[in-house]
Amino acid sequence: MEANPQKRKETRKSLRVKVISMGNAEVGKAEQTRMWINQFLGTPISKQSCIIKRYCEKRFVPKYLATIGIDYGVTKVQVRDREIKVNIFDMAGHPFFYEVRNEFYKDTQGVILVYDVGQKESFDALDAWLAEMKQELGPHGNMENIVFVVCANKIDCAKHRSVDESEGRLWAESRGFLYFETSAQTGEGINEMFQTFYSAIIDLCDNGGKRPPSSMGVGFTKEQADAIRRIRNSKDSWDMLGVKPGATRDEVNKAYRKLAVLLHPDKCVAPGSEDAFKAVVNARTVLLKNIKYTKRWAGG
Ligand code: GTP
Ligand code: MG
């Protein structure tokens, strides 16, 4: 006879997971954290980075209090029919704390990567954060089986925005990461982000700790993502089409056709493909205006 079927059912349903937050200092990171600096002050002081504070307490802290090393917290959340016990490690973003946070990367099921949409450096730094994690996990660490969510934070500061949505989304989705636009100040995107993030972690755990195949397909190729990124960063029309300055009409047309097929909005769903396609059409028009026809039959 089964001893306690109800209890067994609950045990099967509840999960314990580890989540970490990463991203440059002051981007507004995302964990429920409590830091006890009683060794200095004798009294416990509670502090949280902004996104999680907004999620857990529905309030925003305008004052910046840098995380010192790591903040740690435990929280229980109910997602779908599951209860998840989440152990949260909120990493300090400042390079100074590298030696402290590098211990905390292993055995992680979920990562919240945060950047500030008004600070391009914090977006550019995402690759370095991934590299730091990869290095600390070592050759046997597997980044594939971790759920990553990218938070493009501080979207309330629209005037100062320097990384647009399609650029951030492309970076995230081309790596199979979730992407959300958030503001810890207004609360926009925060609940949705956490619900989707935790839900993806449940799917990962239910799939034996492996990312389910359904969450891998992004609907566009790496070649398309790389082309869009290259076009965005190109310095002139030659560079945009990937031809040398002084290229012939034929070379320009050939390069144009290749990119047009790759990025045509009917064929490509990658974020930013429409703008990239328009930019390529425009670059071709500009270049062809200035390149003279070569008389292939000259002298013949
Ligand atoms: P470190 O702990 O040093 O790694 O930084 P952090 O990423 O944890 O930054 P924190 O959450 O403490 O926020 C930094 C500053 O940004 C604070 O002054 C916050 O009030 C502000 N901030 C955070 N999120 C937002 C947001 O969505 N909008 C605006 N306008 N300000 C925000
Ligand atoms: Mg912090």
Short mmCIF file of N, CA and C and ligand atoms in Angstrom, two decimals, residues 23-29 49-50 60-67 90-94 153-154 156-157 182-185, ligand 1:
data_model
loop_
_atom_site.label_atom_id
_atom_site.label_comp_id
_atom_site.label_asym_id
_atom_site.label_seq_id
_atom_site.Cartn_x
_atom_site.Cartn_y
_atom_site.Cartn_z
N GLY A 23 25.65 40.99 -14.84
CA GLY A 23 25.55 42.23 -15.62
C GLY A 23 26.38 43.31 -14.94
N ASN A 24 26.73 44.32 -15.70
CA ASN A 24 27.57 45.39 -15.17
C ASN A 24 26.97 46.06 -13.93
N ALA A 25 27.80 46.75 -13.21
CA ALA A 25 27.33 47.50 -12.03
C ALA A 25 26.31 48.55 -12.44
N GLU A 26 25.33 48.73 -11.61
CA GLU A 26 24.33 49.82 -11.75
C GLU A 26 23.30 49.63 -12.86
N VAL A 27 23.24 48.42 -13.45
CA VAL A 27 22.24 48.22 -14.50
C VAL A 27 20.85 47.95 -13.92
N GLY A 28 20.80 47.62 -12.61
CA GLY A 28 19.49 47.39 -11.96
C GLY A 28 19.18 45.92 -11.85
N LYS A 29 20.10 45.11 -11.37
CA LYS A 29 19.95 43.65 -11.43
C LYS A 29 18.77 43.10 -10.63
N SER A 49 18.84 44.32 -5.14
CA SER A 49 18.96 44.98 -6.42
C SER A 49 17.55 45.23 -6.96
N CYS A 50 17.47 46.12 -7.96
CA CYS A 50 16.17 46.73 -8.24
C CYS A 50 15.10 45.86 -8.89
N PHE A 60 10.00 50.39 -5.89
CA PHE A 60 11.24 50.73 -6.57
C PHE A 60 12.14 51.53 -5.63
N VAL A 61 13.44 51.25 -5.69
CA VAL A 61 14.38 51.98 -4.83
C VAL A 61 15.24 52.89 -5.71
N PRO A 62 15.01 54.19 -5.66
CA PRO A 62 15.78 55.05 -6.56
C PRO A 62 17.26 55.17 -6.18
N LYS A 63 17.58 54.85 -4.93
CA LYS A 63 18.97 55.04 -4.49
C LYS A 63 19.83 53.85 -4.92
N TYR A 64 21.06 54.13 -5.36
CA TYR A 64 21.96 53.04 -5.76
C TYR A 64 22.80 52.60 -4.57
N LEU A 65 22.64 51.32 -4.20
CA LEU A 65 23.49 50.72 -3.18
C LEU A 65 24.18 49.53 -3.83
N ALA A 66 25.46 49.68 -4.11
CA ALA A 66 26.16 48.61 -4.84
C ALA A 66 26.11 47.31 -4.05
N THR A 67 25.91 46.22 -4.77
CA THR A 67 26.00 44.91 -4.13
C THR A 67 27.47 44.66 -3.82
N ASP A 90 22.78 37.02 -6.23
CA ASP A 90 22.84 38.26 -7.00
C ASP A 90 24.29 38.73 -7.02
N MET A 91 24.89 38.66 -8.20
CA MET A 91 26.31 38.98 -8.34
C MET A 91 26.54 40.49 -8.35
N ALA A 92 27.59 40.90 -7.69
CA ALA A 92 27.99 42.31 -7.82
C ALA A 92 28.56 42.50 -9.22
N GLY A 93 28.19 43.60 -9.87
CA GLY A 93 28.64 43.82 -11.24
C GLY A 93 30.05 44.39 -11.34
N HIS A 94 30.52 44.98 -10.28
CA HIS A 94 31.81 45.66 -10.35
C HIS A 94 32.95 44.65 -10.50
N ASN A 153 17.01 46.57 -19.39
CA ASN A 153 16.38 47.32 -18.29
C ASN A 153 16.46 48.84 -18.47
N LYS A 154 15.69 49.53 -17.68
CA LYS A 154 15.58 51.00 -17.65
C LYS A 154 14.92 51.54 -18.92
N ASP A 156 12.24 52.86 -19.12
CA ASP A 156 11.52 54.11 -18.81
C ASP A 156 12.35 55.34 -19.22
N CYS A 157 13.67 55.18 -19.34
CA CYS A 157 14.52 56.33 -19.72
C CYS A 157 14.65 56.36 -21.25
N THR A 182 12.46 45.61 -19.74
CA THR A 182 11.96 45.82 -18.37
C THR A 182 12.24 47.22 -17.85
N SER A 183 11.46 47.58 -16.86
CA SER A 183 11.78 48.77 -16.07
C SER A 183 11.47 48.46 -14.63
N ALA A 184 12.49 48.50 -13.79
CA ALA A 184 12.25 48.29 -12.36
C ALA A 184 11.52 49.51 -11.80
N GLN A 185 11.65 50.65 -12.51
CA GLN A 185 10.99 51.86 -12.00
C GLN A 185 9.47 51.81 -12.20
P1 GTP B 1 25.64 46.31 -8.59
O1 GTP B 1 25.04 45.77 -7.35
O2 GTP B 1 26.69 47.34 -8.33
O3 GTP B 1 26.15 45.24 -9.50
O4 GTP B 1 24.45 47.09 -9.39
P2 GTP B 1 22.96 46.60 -9.69
O5 GTP B 1 22.91 46.15 -11.09
O6 GTP B 1 22.46 45.64 -8.66
O7 GTP B 1 22.15 47.98 -9.61
P3 GTP B 1 20.88 48.36 -8.73
O8 GTP B 1 19.78 47.36 -8.88
O9 GTP B 1 21.32 48.63 -7.34
O10 GTP B 1 20.44 49.72 -9.47
C1 GTP B 1 21.36 50.74 -9.84
C2 GTP B 1 20.69 52.09 -10.01
O11 GTP B 1 19.81 52.07 -11.12
C3 GTP B 1 19.82 52.52 -8.81
O12 GTP B 1 20.00 53.92 -8.63
C4 GTP B 1 18.42 52.24 -9.27
O13 GTP B 1 17.48 53.08 -8.67
C5 GTP B 1 18.50 52.49 -10.77
N1 GTP B 1 17.57 51.65 -11.54
C6 GTP B 1 17.43 50.31 -11.52
N2 GTP B 1 16.49 49.90 -12.37
C7 GTP B 1 16.00 51.01 -12.97
C8 GTP B 1 14.99 51.25 -13.98
O14 GTP B 1 14.35 50.36 -14.52
N3 GTP B 1 14.77 52.55 -14.35
C9 GTP B 1 15.48 53.58 -13.80
N4 GTP B 1 15.19 54.82 -14.23
N5 GTP B 1 16.43 53.40 -12.87
C10 GTP B 1 16.69 52.13 -12.45
#
